[in-house]
């Protein structure tokens, strides 16, 4: 709370930026989904790297993204198969 009082201009700018991103995300979903995937990959890639030390960091990031995309597609296809009238 002290940092907000100390830097009111910074917190106001941050609040405006978050509000702008939130309003833009309602119109454009793809950048938001890509950002969430990259943030999730920050957790997944080190787990992939720790599981097998033979991979390089680039390969671990690629395998992490591949896993995230695979899970996302399977969830999407599950919903498309069982609730087709929404799509």
JSON list of C-alpha atoms in Angstrom, two decimals:
[
{"chain": "A", "resi": 1, "resn": "UNK", "atom": "CA", "xyz": [0.00, 0.00, 0.00]},
{"chain": "A", "resi": 2, "resn": "UNK", "atom": "CA", "xyz": [2.91, 2.34, 0.69]},
{"chain": "A", "resi": 3, "resn": "UNK", "atom": "CA", "xyz": [4.26, 1.96, -2.84]},
{"chain": "A", "resi": 4, "resn": "UNK", "atom": "CA", "xyz": [0.91, 3.06, -4.29]},
{"chain": "A", "resi": 5, "resn": "UNK", "atom": "CA", "xyz": [0.95, 6.20, -2.15]},
{"chain": "A", "resi": 6, "resn": "UNK", "atom": "CA", "xyz": [4.56, 6.89, -2.98]},
{"chain": "A", "resi": 7, "resn": "UNK", "atom": "CA", "xyz": [4.09, 6.66, -6.75]},
{"chain": "A", "resi": 8, "resn": "UNK", "atom": "CA", "xyz": [0.53, 7.83, -7.53]},
{"chain": "A", "resi": 9, "resn": "UNK", "atom": "CA", "xyz": [1.34, 8.69, -11.16]},
{"chain": "A", "resi": 10, "resn": "UNK", "atom": "CA", "xyz": [2.89, 5.29, -11.80]},
{"chain": "A", "resi": 11, "resn": "UNK", "atom": "CA", "xyz": [-0.03, 3.43, -10.27]},
{"chain": "A", "resi": 12, "resn": "UNK", "atom": "CA", "xyz": [-2.49, 5.58, -12.23]},
{"chain": "A", "resi": 13, "resn": "UNK", "atom": "CA", "xyz": [-0.64, 4.83, -15.48]},
{"chain": "A", "resi": 14, "resn": "UNK", "atom": "CA", "xyz": [-0.55, 1.15, -14.62]},
{"chain": "A", "resi": 15, "resn": "UNK", "atom": "CA", "xyz": [-4.26, 1.14, -13.90]},
{"chain": "A", "resi": 16, "resn": "UNK", "atom": "CA", "xyz": [-4.97, 2.87, -17.22]},
{"chain": "A", "resi": 17, "resn": "UNK", "atom": "CA", "xyz": [-2.78, 0.37, -19.07]},
{"chain": "A", "resi": 18, "resn": "UNK", "atom": "CA", "xyz": [-4.50, -2.61, -17.47]},
{"chain": "A", "resi": 19, "resn": "UNK", "atom": "CA", "xyz": [-7.91, -1.11, -18.25]},
{"chain": "A", "resi": 20, "resn": "UNK", "atom": "CA", "xyz": [-6.90, -0.53, -21.87]},
{"chain": "A", "resi": 21, "resn": "UNK", "atom": "CA", "xyz": [-5.58, -4.07, -22.24]},
{"chain": "A", "resi": 22, "resn": "UNK", "atom": "CA", "xyz": [-8.75, -5.48, -20.68]},
{"chain": "A", "resi": 23, "resn": "UNK", "atom": "CA", "xyz": [-11.01, -3.51, -23.02]},
{"chain": "A", "resi": 24, "resn": "UNK", "atom": "CA", "xyz": [-8.92, -4.46, -26.05]},
{"chain": "A", "resi": 25, "resn": "UNK", "atom": "CA", "xyz": [-8.97, -8.11, -24.99]},
{"chain": "A", "resi": 26, "resn": "UNK", "atom": "CA", "xyz": [-12.75, -8.16, -25.31]},
{"chain": "A", "resi": 27, "resn": "UNK", "atom": "CA", "xyz": [-12.35, -7.39, -29.00]},
{"chain": "A", "resi": 28, "resn": "UNK", "atom": "CA", "xyz": [-9.22, -9.39, -29.78]},
{"chain": "A", "resi": 29, "resn": "UNK", "atom": "CA", "xyz": [-8.91, -12.75, -28.06]},
{"chain": "A", "resi": 30, "resn": "UNK", "atom": "CA", "xyz": [-5.92, -14.21, -29.91]},
{"chain": "A", "resi": 31, "resn": "UNK", "atom": "CA", "xyz": [-3.23, -11.96, -28.36]},
{"chain": "A", "resi": 32, "resn": "UNK", "atom": "CA", "xyz": [-4.63, -12.65, -24.91]},
{"chain": "A", "resi": 33, "resn": "UNK", "atom": "CA", "xyz": [-4.58, -16.40, -25.53]},
{"chain": "A", "resi": 34, "resn": "UNK", "atom": "CA", "xyz": [-1.01, -16.23, -26.83]},
{"chain": "A", "resi": 35, "resn": "UNK", "atom": "CA", "xyz": [0.05, -14.27, -23.75]},
{"chain": "A", "resi": 36, "resn": "UNK", "atom": "CA", "xyz": [-1.57, -16.80, -21.44]},
{"chain": "A", "resi": 37, "resn": "UNK", "atom": "CA", "xyz": [0.11, -19.67, -23.34]},
{"chain": "A", "resi": 38, "resn": "UNK", "atom": "CA", "xyz": [3.52, -18.02, -23.02]},
{"chain": "A", "resi": 39, "resn": "UNK", "atom": "CA", "xyz": [2.98, -17.44, -19.29]},
{"chain": "A", "resi": 40, "resn": "UNK", "atom": "CA", "xyz": [1.92, -21.05, -18.85]},
{"chain": "A", "resi": 41, "resn": "UNK", "atom": "CA", "xyz": [4.99, -22.13, -20.77]},
{"chain": "A", "resi": 42, "resn": "UNK", "atom": "CA", "xyz": [7.12, -20.38, -18.14]},
{"chain": "A", "resi": 43, "resn": "UNK", "atom": "CA", "xyz": [5.95, -23.14, -15.80]},
{"chain": "A", "resi": 44, "resn": "UNK", "atom": "CA", "xyz": [5.90, -26.03, -18.27]},
{"chain": "A", "resi": 45, "resn": "UNK", "atom": "CA", "xyz": [9.29, -25.56, -19.97]},
{"chain": "A", "resi": 46, "resn": "UNK", "atom": "CA", "xyz": [11.41, -25.94, -16.81]},
{"chain": "A", "resi": 47, "resn": "UNK", "atom": "CA", "xyz": [9.44, -29.08, -15.95]},
{"chain": "A", "resi": 48, "resn": "UNK", "atom": "CA", "xyz": [10.20, -30.52, -19.38]},
{"chain": "A", "resi": 49, "resn": "UNK", "atom": "CA", "xyz": [13.85, -29.57, -19.00]},
{"chain": "A", "resi": 50, "resn": "UNK", "atom": "CA", "xyz": [14.02, -31.14, -15.53]},
{"chain": "A", "resi": 51, "resn": "UNK", "atom": "CA", "xyz": [12.41, -34.36, -16.74]},
{"chain": "A", "resi": 52, "resn": "UNK", "atom": "CA", "xyz": [15.12, -35.06, -19.28]},
{"chain": "A", "resi": 53, "resn": "UNK", "atom": "CA", "xyz": [18.44, -33.22, -19.26]},
{"chain": "A", "resi": 54, "resn": "UNK", "atom": "CA", "xyz": [19.17, -34.16, -22.88]},
{"chain": "A", "resi": 55, "resn": "UNK", "atom": "CA", "xyz": [17.01, -31.31, -24.21]},
{"chain": "A", "resi": 56, "resn": "UNK", "atom": "CA", "xyz": [18.29, -27.81, -24.81]},
{"chain": "A", "resi": 57, "resn": "UNK", "atom": "CA", "xyz": [16.32, -24.84, -23.50]},
{"chain": "A", "resi": 58, "resn": "UNK", "atom": "CA", "xyz": [14.92, -24.13, -26.96]},
{"chain": "A", "resi": 59, "resn": "UNK", "atom": "CA", "xyz": [13.73, -27.71, -27.31]},
{"chain": "A", "resi": 60, "resn": "UNK", "atom": "CA", "xyz": [12.16, -27.60, -23.85]},
{"chain": "A", "resi": 61, "resn": "UNK", "atom": "CA", "xyz": [10.27, -24.40, -24.76]},
{"chain": "A", "resi": 62, "resn": "UNK", "atom": "CA", "xyz": [9.14, -25.93, -28.05]},
{"chain": "A", "resi": 63, "resn": "UNK", "atom": "CA", "xyz": [7.96, -29.14, -26.36]},
{"chain": "A", "resi": 64, "resn": "UNK", "atom": "CA", "xyz": [6.19, -27.11, -23.69]},
{"chain": "A", "resi": 65, "resn": "UNK", "atom": "CA", "xyz": [4.34, -25.05, -26.31]},
{"chain": "A", "resi": 66, "resn": "UNK", "atom": "CA", "xyz": [3.53, -28.20, -28.26]},
{"chain": "A", "resi": 67, "resn": "UNK", "atom": "CA", "xyz": [2.04, -29.76, -25.14]},
{"chain": "A", "resi": 68, "resn": "UNK", "atom": "CA", "xyz": [0.00, -26.63, -24.37]},
{"chain": "A", "resi": 69, "resn": "UNK", "atom": "CA", "xyz": [-1.33, -26.46, -27.94]},
{"chain": "A", "resi": 70, "resn": "UNK", "atom": "CA", "xyz": [-2.18, -30.17, -27.88]},
{"chain": "A", "resi": 71, "resn": "UNK", "atom": "CA", "xyz": [-4.13, -29.86, -24.62]},
{"chain": "A", "resi": 72, "resn": "UNK", "atom": "CA", "xyz": [-5.91, -26.70, -25.85]},
{"chain": "A", "resi": 73, "resn": "UNK", "atom": "CA", "xyz": [-6.93, -28.37, -29.13]},
{"chain": "A", "resi": 74, "resn": "UNK", "atom": "CA", "xyz": [-8.17, -31.48, -27.36]},
{"chain": "A", "resi": 75, "resn": "UNK", "atom": "CA", "xyz": [-10.30, -29.37, -24.99]},
{"chain": "A", "resi": 76, "resn": "UNK", "atom": "CA", "xyz": [-11.66, -27.36, -27.94]},
{"chain": "A", "resi": 77, "resn": "UNK", "atom": "CA", "xyz": [-12.49, -30.49, -29.94]},
{"chain": "A", "resi": 78, "resn": "UNK", "atom": "CA", "xyz": [-14.13, -32.07, -26.90]},
{"chain": "A", "resi": 79, "resn": "UNK", "atom": "CA", "xyz": [-16.49, -29.10, -26.61]},
{"chain": "A", "resi": 80, "resn": "UNK", "atom": "CA", "xyz": [-17.12, -29.02, -30.36]},
{"chain": "A", "resi": 81, "resn": "UNK", "atom": "CA", "xyz": [-18.10, -32.70, -30.34]},
{"chain": "A", "resi": 82, "resn": "UNK", "atom": "CA", "xyz": [-20.43, -32.53, -27.37]},
{"chain": "A", "resi": 83, "resn": "UNK", "atom": "CA", "xyz": [-21.86, -29.00, -27.72]},
{"chain": "A", "resi": 84, "resn": "UNK", "atom": "CA", "xyz": [-21.91, -28.42, -31.51]},
{"chain": "A", "resi": 85, "resn": "UNK", "atom": "CA", "xyz": [-24.79, -25.92, -31.48]},
{"chain": "A", "resi": 86, "resn": "UNK", "atom": "CA", "xyz": [-22.55, -23.28, -29.86]},
{"chain": "A", "resi": 87, "resn": "UNK", "atom": "CA", "xyz": [-20.14, -23.43, -32.78]}
]
